[in-house]
Amino acid sequence: MKEQYPSAKFRENNYFVESSLHQIVRLTETERHRFSPLLTTSDRKQLELEKRDEDQLMRVWDDSVDTTNATIKYAPKINTRCVVSVADVALEARRQAMDRRLRRFFKAILHKLDPPMAPPIQAFERWMFNARVSATTKQRAADALLPFNIFKEDGLVADLVRAGLTEKRAKNLTKQLGKESTACVNQLKNPISTGKNCTNAADEIKSSKDEKDDLDETAGAQRVTITYHVNSVDVTFGKHSFCKLTHVHFKKLEALYTRFSGHSDGNKNNSNKTEKKEAGEKKDGKGDAATATAAAFDANFSNALMTLLLRYQSILGHGFQASVPNVAFNVLQREFGVDFECFASPLNCRWGRYCSAFVDTDAAFGSLGDFFSFKPMQGSFEVNPPFVRPIMEKAAIHVESLLEKAEASKKALSFVVILPGWEECTCWALMKNSKWLQTMTILPPGNHGFLDGAQHQRQDKYRPSPYPTGFFFLQTKAATTKWPVTETKVAILRYAMLISMPSEAEAARRMRAGRGFGTLDGGGGVYKGKKKRRRNNYGGWNDNGYSGDKDDYEDGENGNERYQDGEKEGANNNYEDDTNEIY
């Protein structure tokens, strides 16, 4: 039952990709039947109705599934009850500022080359992911996001060489970026640092003369404010940090926090009415015990929510955070017993328990930590890692190791591993040649879809895959009996992916907005930006707090983010792309 797809050697770098997010292959009904010949008309109709219901009811997760009892024993001990303070939110805001500074620095050192060059699309994001994977425990402990003391990273060197640099120069630039990131981490430890000890980025970024006052104000007087609008919820911290998400995702995060954080909400009654409230603010001067409990919950939740949103806003790279569609998740659960994601986030998880990259921000929302520290002996799991080669290779090796141990204990352990069709990658060969492989199936590019990594902010949640996608079904002997993999079940999953495509209207909006444009960048492209009035006398973030410098760095995931002079950075600058677009 193993399939062979005539690959054109699709690769993860942006120079050999032969498709883009705009090249959609919209299948006719006859063609969909050809891709799923084992399904009856009734089977296909049922899946189409199921997808329609998921979309119309705006289901963003399945709250009926809680695998805590079955999975938590396989994860390292995590403290989910810790209180996130205003100072913690301020630190995360400064961490985001450092991330933006690194992006500017990366752009600046490439611009100084002769001839100047723009950052290769997705190169910065891949460098961030790869550096975290290769880091030692001590290096990862230095900061939750930024690479520390990592001066060699082969992935970025390869990206820069493909862009036309010599290997020697690429290694030198990678080392410079690593030094700047280390300087940023050291600076984060000193909240009133002036930036005098920083490396070259200090020459690129102007420090605010009122920096210390701004930082004191942020750490002391500011609060997280949640504002409800008709179609969205705004989460704001002080003057400069702003995130937006849909009502359904806000409700989901609140429910996850209530269920897993260990903090009681005091049985307060939440409403969706348009209102504005500040975290920790009491409704009256006296109040009873329930009111005080609800107020404390509001403060804890609001701070944890803001910290979470800032972290995922910092890493950008929404394509790296895409997930399989809801209807495909339903098929995985119904047909293969899957009820746990090994790579997810609180924003895109399907079920309450999952593994994610950032345990410090995600644990209170149900995360059991990263997949590489998670060691299940039994159960059925979905493995859909970010499409970054070192992470996929490490995930494939971890899956093989877990299956070996489970088989030795005669346990039923099953994995559905999802990888892009980069057949030259080690991870692909590991999965394809695994002795645990029951079957695999490959979907051609352009005719199947994923849920966008920014679905919590967007009206249009589907994105077509620019690559072939491989599904690998790996099981121990006991699992083959408990969750048998059949041709019909695989055909159902294939059809669920085929029907999860953007509508023609969604595709047209993506084209108009410049999202996923370009045949050479794998869905990147450059967004021209809408004309906006400039805000005078308004500062964005700088190294330590704020800055009004101009920064038009183009993000590596969509190539859409253009930080314009005088506008807020991150999603709070009203990105000229779609990251904050809701309706």
Coordinates of C-alpha atoms in Angstrom, one line a residue, residues 21-495:
L21 CA 0.4 29.4 -1.8
H22 CA -1.3 31.0 -4.8
Q23 CA -0.9 27.9 -7.0
I24 CA -4.1 26.1 -5.9
V25 CA -5.1 23.0 -7.7
R26 CA -8.9 23.0 -7.2
L27 CA -10.0 19.5 -7.8
T28 CA -13.3 18.7 -9.5
E29 CA -15.6 16.1 -8.0
T30 CA -14.4 13.5 -10.4
E31 CA -10.8 14.2 -9.6
R32 CA -11.5 14.0 -5.8
H33 CA -13.2 10.6 -6.5
R34 CA -10.0 9.5 -8.3
F35 CA -7.9 10.4 -5.2
S36 CA -10.3 8.4 -3.0
P37 CA -11.6 5.5 -5.0
L38 CA -12.3 3.4 -1.9
L39 CA -14.9 5.8 -0.6
T40 CA -18.6 5.7 -1.4
T41 CA -20.6 8.8 -2.2
S42 CA -22.1 8.6 1.2
D43 CA -18.6 8.6 2.9
R44 CA -17.6 11.7 1.0
K45 CA -20.8 13.5 1.7
Q46 CA -20.5 12.8 5.4
L47 CA -17.0 14.3 5.5
E48 CA -18.1 17.4 3.5
L49 CA -21.0 17.9 5.9
E50 CA -18.7 17.5 8.9
K51 CA -16.3 20.1 7.5
R52 CA -19.2 22.5 6.9
D53 CA -20.4 22.1 10.4
E54 CA -17.0 22.7 11.8
D55 CA -16.6 25.9 9.8
Q56 CA -20.1 27.2 10.5
L57 CA -20.0 26.5 14.2
M58 CA -16.5 27.9 14.4
R59 CA -15.2 25.0 16.4
V60 CA -11.6 25.6 17.2
W61 CA -11.0 22.7 19.6
D62 CA -12.7 19.7 21.1
D63 CA -13.2 20.3 24.8
S64 CA -14.7 16.9 25.3
V65 CA -11.3 15.2 25.2
D66 CA -9.0 15.3 28.2
T67 CA -6.1 12.9 28.2
T68 CA -4.5 14.2 31.4
N69 CA -4.7 10.9 33.3
A70 CA -3.3 8.9 30.3
T71 CA -0.5 11.2 29.4
I72 CA 0.7 13.4 32.3
K73 CA 2.7 10.4 33.8
Y74 CA 4.9 10.4 30.7
A75 CA 5.8 14.1 30.9
P76 CA 8.3 15.9 33.2
K77 CA 6.8 17.5 36.3
I78 CA 5.5 21.0 35.5
N79 CA 4.3 23.7 37.8
T80 CA 1.2 25.2 36.2
R81 CA 0.0 27.1 39.3
C82 CA 2.7 29.8 39.3
V83 CA 1.4 33.3 39.1
V84 CA 2.4 35.5 36.1
S85 CA 3.1 39.0 37.4
V86 CA 3.0 42.3 35.6
A87 CA 6.8 42.2 35.8
D88 CA 6.7 38.9 33.9
V89 CA 4.6 40.5 31.2
A90 CA 7.0 43.5 31.0
L91 CA 9.9 41.1 30.6
E92 CA 8.1 39.2 27.7
A93 CA 7.5 42.6 26.0
R94 CA 11.2 43.4 26.3
R95 CA 12.0 39.9 24.9
Q96 CA 9.8 40.7 21.9
A97 CA 11.7 44.0 21.5
M98 CA 15.0 42.0 21.5
D99 CA 13.6 39.7 18.9
R100 CA 12.7 42.6 16.7
R101 CA 16.1 44.1 17.3
L102 CA 17.8 40.9 16.1
R103 CA 15.7 41.0 12.9
R104 CA 16.8 44.6 12.3
F105 CA 20.4 43.6 12.9
F106 CA 20.2 40.7 10.5
K107 CA 18.8 42.9 7.9
A108 CA 21.4 45.6 8.5
I109 CA 24.4 43.3 8.3
L110 CA 23.1 41.9 5.0
H111 CA 22.4 45.4 3.7
K112 CA 26.0 46.4 4.3
L113 CA 27.3 43.7 2.0
D114 CA 28.6 44.6 -1.5
P115 CA 26.2 44.2 -3.2
P116 CA 23.5 44.5 -0.5
M117 CA 21.1 41.6 -0.1
A118 CA 17.7 41.1 1.6
P119 CA 17.3 38.5 4.3
P120 CA 16.4 35.1 2.6
I121 CA 12.8 34.4 3.3
Q122 CA 12.3 32.2 6.4
A123 CA 16.0 32.2 7.1
F124 CA 15.7 34.1 10.4
E125 CA 12.9 31.9 11.7
R126 CA 14.7 28.7 10.7
W127 CA 17.8 30.0 12.5
M128 CA 15.7 30.6 15.7
F129 CA 14.2 27.1 15.6
N130 CA 17.5 25.3 14.7
A131 CA 19.5 27.2 17.4
R132 CA 17.0 26.1 20.0
V133 CA 17.2 22.5 18.9
S134 CA 21.0 22.4 18.9
A135 CA 21.3 24.3 22.2
T136 CA 22.5 22.6 25.4
T137 CA 20.4 22.5 28.5
K138 CA 22.4 25.4 29.9
Q139 CA 22.1 27.5 26.7
R140 CA 18.3 26.9 26.6
A141 CA 18.0 27.9 30.3
A142 CA 19.6 31.3 29.6
D143 CA 16.5 32.5 27.8
A144 CA 13.1 31.0 26.9
L145 CA 13.3 32.3 23.3
L146 CA 16.5 33.9 22.2
P147 CA 19.6 31.8 21.2
F148 CA 22.5 32.2 23.7
N149 CA 26.2 31.5 23.0
I150 CA 25.4 29.8 19.7
F151 CA 27.8 31.1 17.1
K152 CA 27.6 28.2 14.6
E153 CA 24.4 27.2 12.9
D154 CA 24.7 25.2 9.7
G155 CA 21.1 25.9 8.6
L156 CA 21.6 29.7 8.4
V157 CA 25.0 29.2 6.7
A158 CA 23.3 27.0 4.1
D159 CA 20.5 29.6 3.5
L160 CA 23.0 32.4 3.0
V161 CA 25.2 30.2 0.7
R162 CA 22.1 29.4 -1.4
A163 CA 21.5 33.2 -1.5
G164 CA 24.9 33.7 -3.1
L165 CA 27.4 34.3 -0.3
T166 CA 30.6 32.4 0.1
E167 CA 30.7 29.8 2.9
K168 CA 33.3 31.8 4.8
R169 CA 31.2 35.0 4.8
A170 CA 28.0 33.2 5.6
K171 CA 29.7 31.6 8.7
N172 CA 31.0 35.1 9.7
L173 CA 27.5 36.6 9.5
T174 CA 26.0 33.7 11.4
K175 CA 28.6 34.3 14.2
Q176 CA 27.7 38.0 14.3
L177 CA 24.1 37.2 14.7
G178 CA 24.8 34.7 17.4
K179 CA 26.9 37.3 19.3
E180 CA 24.1 39.9 19.0
S181 CA 21.6 37.4 20.3
T182 CA 23.8 36.6 23.3
A183 CA 24.1 40.4 23.9
C184 CA 20.3 40.7 23.9
V185 CA 20.0 37.8 26.4
N186 CA 22.5 39.5 28.7
Q187 CA 20.7 42.8 28.3
L188 CA 17.4 41.2 29.3
K189 CA 18.8 40.4 32.7
N190 CA 19.3 44.1 33.4
P191 CA 16.0 45.9 32.9
I192 CA 17.5 49.4 33.0
S193 CA 20.4 48.6 30.7
T194 CA 21.3 51.5 28.4
G195 CA 22.6 49.2 25.6
K196 CA 26.1 50.6 25.8
N197 CA 27.6 47.1 26.0
C198 CA 25.7 45.8 23.0
T199 CA 27.4 45.0 19.7
N200 CA 26.8 46.6 16.4
A201 CA 23.0 46.7 16.7
A202 CA 23.4 49.6 19.1
D203 CA 24.6 51.6 16.2
E204 CA 21.5 50.7 14.2
I205 CA 19.0 51.5 16.9
K206 CA 18.5 54.8 18.8
S207 CA 17.8 54.5 22.5
S208 CA 15.0 56.5 24.0
K209 CA 16.1 59.4 26.3
D210 CA 13.2 58.6 28.6
E211 CA 13.9 54.8 28.6
K212 CA 14.3 54.4 32.4
D213 CA 11.0 56.2 33.0
D214 CA 9.3 54.1 30.4
L215 CA 10.6 50.8 31.9
D216 CA 9.6 51.9 35.4
E217 CA 6.1 52.7 34.1
T218 CA 5.8 49.4 32.3
A219 CA 7.0 47.3 35.2
G220 CA 4.9 49.2 37.8
A221 CA 1.9 51.1 36.7
Q222 CA 0.8 49.2 33.6
R223 CA -1.8 46.5 33.5
V224 CA -3.1 44.1 30.9
T225 CA -6.3 45.4 29.5
I226 CA -8.8 43.2 27.6
T227 CA -11.2 45.0 25.2
Y228 CA -14.2 43.2 23.6
H229 CA -15.3 44.2 20.1
V230 CA -18.0 42.8 17.9
N231 CA -15.7 40.5 16.0
S232 CA -12.5 40.4 18.0
V233 CA -10.8 40.8 21.4
D234 CA -7.9 43.1 22.0
V235 CA -5.3 42.3 24.6
T236 CA -3.1 45.3 25.5
F237 CA -0.3 45.9 27.9
G238 CA 0.7 49.5 28.4
K239 CA 1.0 51.8 25.4
H240 CA 3.1 49.6 23.1
S241 CA 2.1 45.9 23.4
F242 CA -1.1 44.9 21.5
C243 CA -2.5 41.5 20.4
K244 CA -5.8 40.6 18.7
L245 CA -7.7 37.4 18.6
T246 CA -11.1 36.0 17.7
H247 CA -13.8 35.5 20.4
V248 CA -13.8 31.8 19.9
H249 CA -10.1 31.6 20.5
F250 CA -10.3 33.9 23.5
K251 CA -13.0 31.6 25.0
K252 CA -10.8 28.6 24.2
L253 CA -7.8 30.0 26.0
E254 CA -9.9 31.0 29.0
A255 CA -11.3 27.5 29.2
L256 CA -7.9 25.9 28.9
Y257 CA -6.5 28.2 31.7
T258 CA -9.5 27.4 33.9
R259 CA -9.1 23.7 33.4
F260 CA -5.3 23.4 33.7
S261 CA -3.8 26.3 35.6
G262 CA -5.0 25.4 39.0
H263 CA -6.5 28.8 39.5
S264 CA -10.3 29.1 40.2
D265 CA -12.4 31.6 38.4
G266 CA -14.8 32.0 41.3
N267 CA -17.7 30.7 39.1
K268 CA -17.8 34.1 37.5
N269 CA -20.2 34.6 34.6
N270 CA -18.3 35.8 31.5
S271 CA -20.1 37.6 28.7
N272 CA -19.2 38.5 25.2
K273 CA -20.6 42.0 25.4
T274 CA -18.4 44.8 24.2
E275 CA -16.7 46.1 27.3
K276 CA -13.4 47.2 28.6
K277 CA -11.9 45.9 31.8
E278 CA -8.5 45.9 33.5
A279 CA -7.0 42.8 35.0
G280 CA -7.4 42.6 38.7
E281 CA -9.9 45.4 38.9
K282 CA -12.7 44.8 41.4
K283 CA -16.2 45.6 40.6
D284 CA -16.9 47.4 43.8
G285 CA -15.0 48.7 46.8
K286 CA -16.0 45.9 49.1
G287 CA -16.8 42.7 47.3
D288 CA -17.2 39.2 48.7
A289 CA -14.9 36.1 48.6
A290 CA -16.2 35.0 45.2
T291 CA -15.6 38.5 43.8
A292 CA -12.1 38.6 45.1
T293 CA -11.4 35.1 43.7
A294 CA -12.8 36.2 40.3
A295 CA -10.7 39.3 40.4
A296 CA -7.5 37.3 41.2
F297 CA -8.4 34.9 38.3
D298 CA -8.8 37.9 36.0
A299 CA -5.4 39.2 36.9
N300 CA -3.7 35.8 36.6
F301 CA -5.4 34.9 33.4
S302 CA -4.9 38.3 31.7
N303 CA -1.2 38.3 32.5
A304 CA -0.7 34.7 31.4
L305 CA -2.7 35.4 28.2
M306 CA -0.6 38.5 27.3
T307 CA 2.7 36.7 27.9
L308 CA 1.5 33.8 25.8
L309 CA 0.4 36.0 22.9
L310 CA 3.6 38.1 23.0
R311 CA 5.7 34.9 22.8
Y312 CA 3.9 33.6 19.7
Q313 CA 3.7 37.0 18.2
S314 CA 7.5 37.2 18.5
I315 CA 8.4 34.1 16.6
L316 CA 6.2 34.9 13.6
G317 CA 6.6 32.2 11.0
H318 CA 2.9 31.3 10.9
G319 CA 3.6 28.6 8.2
F320 CA 5.7 26.8 10.8
Q321 CA 2.7 26.7 13.1
A322 CA 0.1 25.3 10.7
S323 CA -2.0 22.3 11.8
V324 CA -4.1 19.8 10.0
P325 CA -7.7 20.8 9.5
N326 CA -10.4 20.1 12.1
V327 CA -12.2 17.5 9.9
A328 CA -8.8 15.7 9.5
F329 CA -8.4 15.7 13.3
N330 CA -11.8 14.1 13.7
V331 CA -10.8 11.4 11.3
L332 CA -7.5 10.8 13.1
Q333 CA -9.4 10.4 16.4
R334 CA -12.3 8.3 15.0
E335 CA -10.3 6.0 12.8
F336 CA -6.8 5.9 14.4
G337 CA -7.5 6.6 18.1
V338 CA -5.4 9.8 18.0
D339 CA -6.2 12.2 20.9
F340 CA -2.9 14.0 21.5
E341 CA -0.7 16.4 19.4
C342 CA 3.1 16.2 19.9
F343 CA 3.7 19.6 18.3
A344 CA 1.1 22.2 19.0
S345 CA 0.4 25.4 20.9
P346 CA -2.4 26.8 23.0
L347 CA -3.5 28.8 20.0
N348 CA -3.9 25.9 17.5
C349 CA -4.2 22.7 19.7
R350 CA -7.2 20.5 19.0
W351 CA -7.4 18.8 22.4
G352 CA -6.7 20.1 25.9
R353 CA -3.4 18.2 26.4
Y354 CA -0.5 18.5 23.9
C355 CA 3.2 19.1 23.7
S356 CA 4.5 22.6 22.7
A357 CA 7.8 24.5 22.4
F358 CA 7.4 26.9 25.3
V359 CA 6.4 25.3 28.6
D360 CA 6.9 28.5 30.6
T361 CA 4.1 30.3 28.8
D362 CA 2.0 27.2 27.7
A363 CA 1.8 25.0 30.7
A364 CA -1.0 26.9 32.3
F365 CA -3.0 26.3 29.1
G366 CA -2.5 22.6 29.0
S367 CA 0.9 22.0 27.6
L368 CA 3.0 19.0 28.9
G369 CA 6.3 20.5 27.7
D370 CA 8.2 19.8 24.5
F371 CA 7.9 16.5 22.7
F372 CA 11.5 15.5 23.2
S373 CA 11.0 15.4 27.0
F374 CA 7.7 13.5 26.6
K375 CA 8.1 9.7 26.7
P376 CA 4.8 7.8 26.3
M377 CA 4.8 4.1 26.4
Q378 CA 1.3 3.6 25.0
G379 CA -1.4 5.6 23.2
S380 CA -2.0 7.1 19.8
F381 CA -0.4 10.4 18.8
E382 CA -0.1 12.9 16.0
V383 CA 3.4 14.2 15.2
N384 CA 3.3 17.3 12.9
P385 CA 6.6 19.2 13.6
P386 CA 7.5 22.6 12.2
F387 CA 8.8 22.0 8.7
V388 CA 12.4 22.7 9.8
R389 CA 14.9 20.0 9.0
P390 CA 16.7 19.6 12.4
I391 CA 13.4 19.5 14.3
M392 CA 11.9 17.0 11.9
E393 CA 15.0 14.7 12.1
K394 CA 15.1 14.9 15.9
A395 CA 11.4 14.1 16.1
A396 CA 11.8 11.1 13.8
I397 CA 14.6 9.7 15.9
H398 CA 12.5 10.2 19.1
V399 CA 9.6 8.4 17.6
E400 CA 11.8 5.5 16.6
S401 CA 13.2 5.3 20.1
L402 CA 9.8 5.4 21.8
L403 CA 8.5 2.6 19.6
E404 CA 11.5 0.5 20.4
K405 CA 10.8 0.8 24.1
A406 CA 7.1 0.3 23.8
E407 CA 7.6 -2.8 21.8
A408 CA 10.0 -4.2 24.3
S409 CA 7.2 -3.7 26.9
K410 CA 4.5 -5.1 24.6
K411 CA 2.6 -1.8 24.7
A412 CA 0.3 -0.4 22.1
L413 CA 2.0 2.7 20.8
S414 CA 1.0 4.4 17.5
F415 CA 2.2 7.6 15.7
V416 CA 0.8 9.4 12.7
V417 CA 3.8 11.4 11.5
I418 CA 3.2 14.3 9.0
L419 CA 6.1 15.6 7.0
P420 CA 6.6 17.7 3.8
G421 CA 7.6 15.8 0.7
W422 CA 11.3 16.6 1.0
E423 CA 12.5 13.2 0.1
E424 CA 16.2 14.0 0.4
C425 CA 15.8 14.8 4.1
T426 CA 17.0 12.3 6.7
C427 CA 13.7 12.4 8.5
W428 CA 11.9 11.3 5.4
A429 CA 14.2 8.3 4.9
L430 CA 13.9 7.4 8.6
M431 CA 10.1 7.3 8.5
K432 CA 9.9 5.6 5.0
N433 CA 12.3 2.9 6.0
S434 CA 11.2 2.4 9.5
K435 CA 10.4 -1.2 10.6
W436 CA 7.4 0.2 12.4
L437 CA 5.8 1.7 9.3
Q438 CA 2.5 0.1 8.5
T439 CA 1.7 2.3 5.5
M440 CA 2.3 5.8 4.1
T441 CA 0.4 8.1 1.8
I442 CA 1.5 11.2 -0.1
L443 CA -0.7 14.1 -1.1
P444 CA 0.4 16.2 -4.1
P445 CA 1.0 19.9 -3.6
G446 CA -1.6 22.6 -4.0
N447 CA -4.7 20.4 -3.7
H448 CA -4.9 19.9 0.1
G449 CA -4.9 22.4 2.9
F450 CA -3.8 23.1 6.5
L451 CA -5.1 25.4 9.2
D452 CA -3.1 28.6 9.2
G453 CA -0.8 29.2 12.1
A454 CA -2.5 32.6 12.6
Q455 CA -6.0 31.2 12.6
H456 CA -6.6 32.8 16.0
Q457 CA -6.4 36.2 14.2
R458 CA -7.7 35.7 10.8
Q459 CA -11.0 35.4 9.0
D460 CA -9.6 33.0 6.4
K461 CA -8.1 30.1 8.3
Y462 CA -7.2 27.6 5.5
R463 CA -3.9 27.7 3.6
P464 CA -3.1 25.3 0.7
S465 CA 0.1 23.3 1.1
P466 CA 2.8 24.4 -1.4
Y467 CA 4.6 21.0 -0.8
P468 CA 3.6 17.4 -1.1
T469 CA 2.6 16.1 2.3
G470 CA 3.5 12.6 3.6
F471 CA 1.5 10.8 6.3
F472 CA 3.4 7.9 7.9
F473 CA 1.6 5.4 10.2
L474 CA 4.0 3.8 12.6
Q475 CA 2.9 1.2 15.2
T476 CA 4.0 -1.4 17.6
K477 CA 2.6 -4.9 17.2
A478 CA 0.0 -4.4 19.9
A479 CA -1.1 -1.1 18.3
T480 CA -1.7 -2.8 15.0
T481 CA -4.5 -4.8 16.6
K482 CA -5.9 -1.9 18.7
W483 CA -5.8 0.7 15.9
P484 CA -5.6 -1.2 12.6
V485 CA -4.5 0.9 9.6
T486 CA -6.6 0.0 6.5
E487 CA -6.7 1.4 3.0
T488 CA -10.2 2.8 3.6
K489 CA -9.2 4.7 6.7
V490 CA -6.3 6.2 4.9
A491 CA -8.6 7.2 2.0
I492 CA -10.9 8.9 4.5
L493 CA -8.0 10.9 5.9
R494 CA -6.8 11.8 2.4
Y495 CA -10.3 13.1 1.5

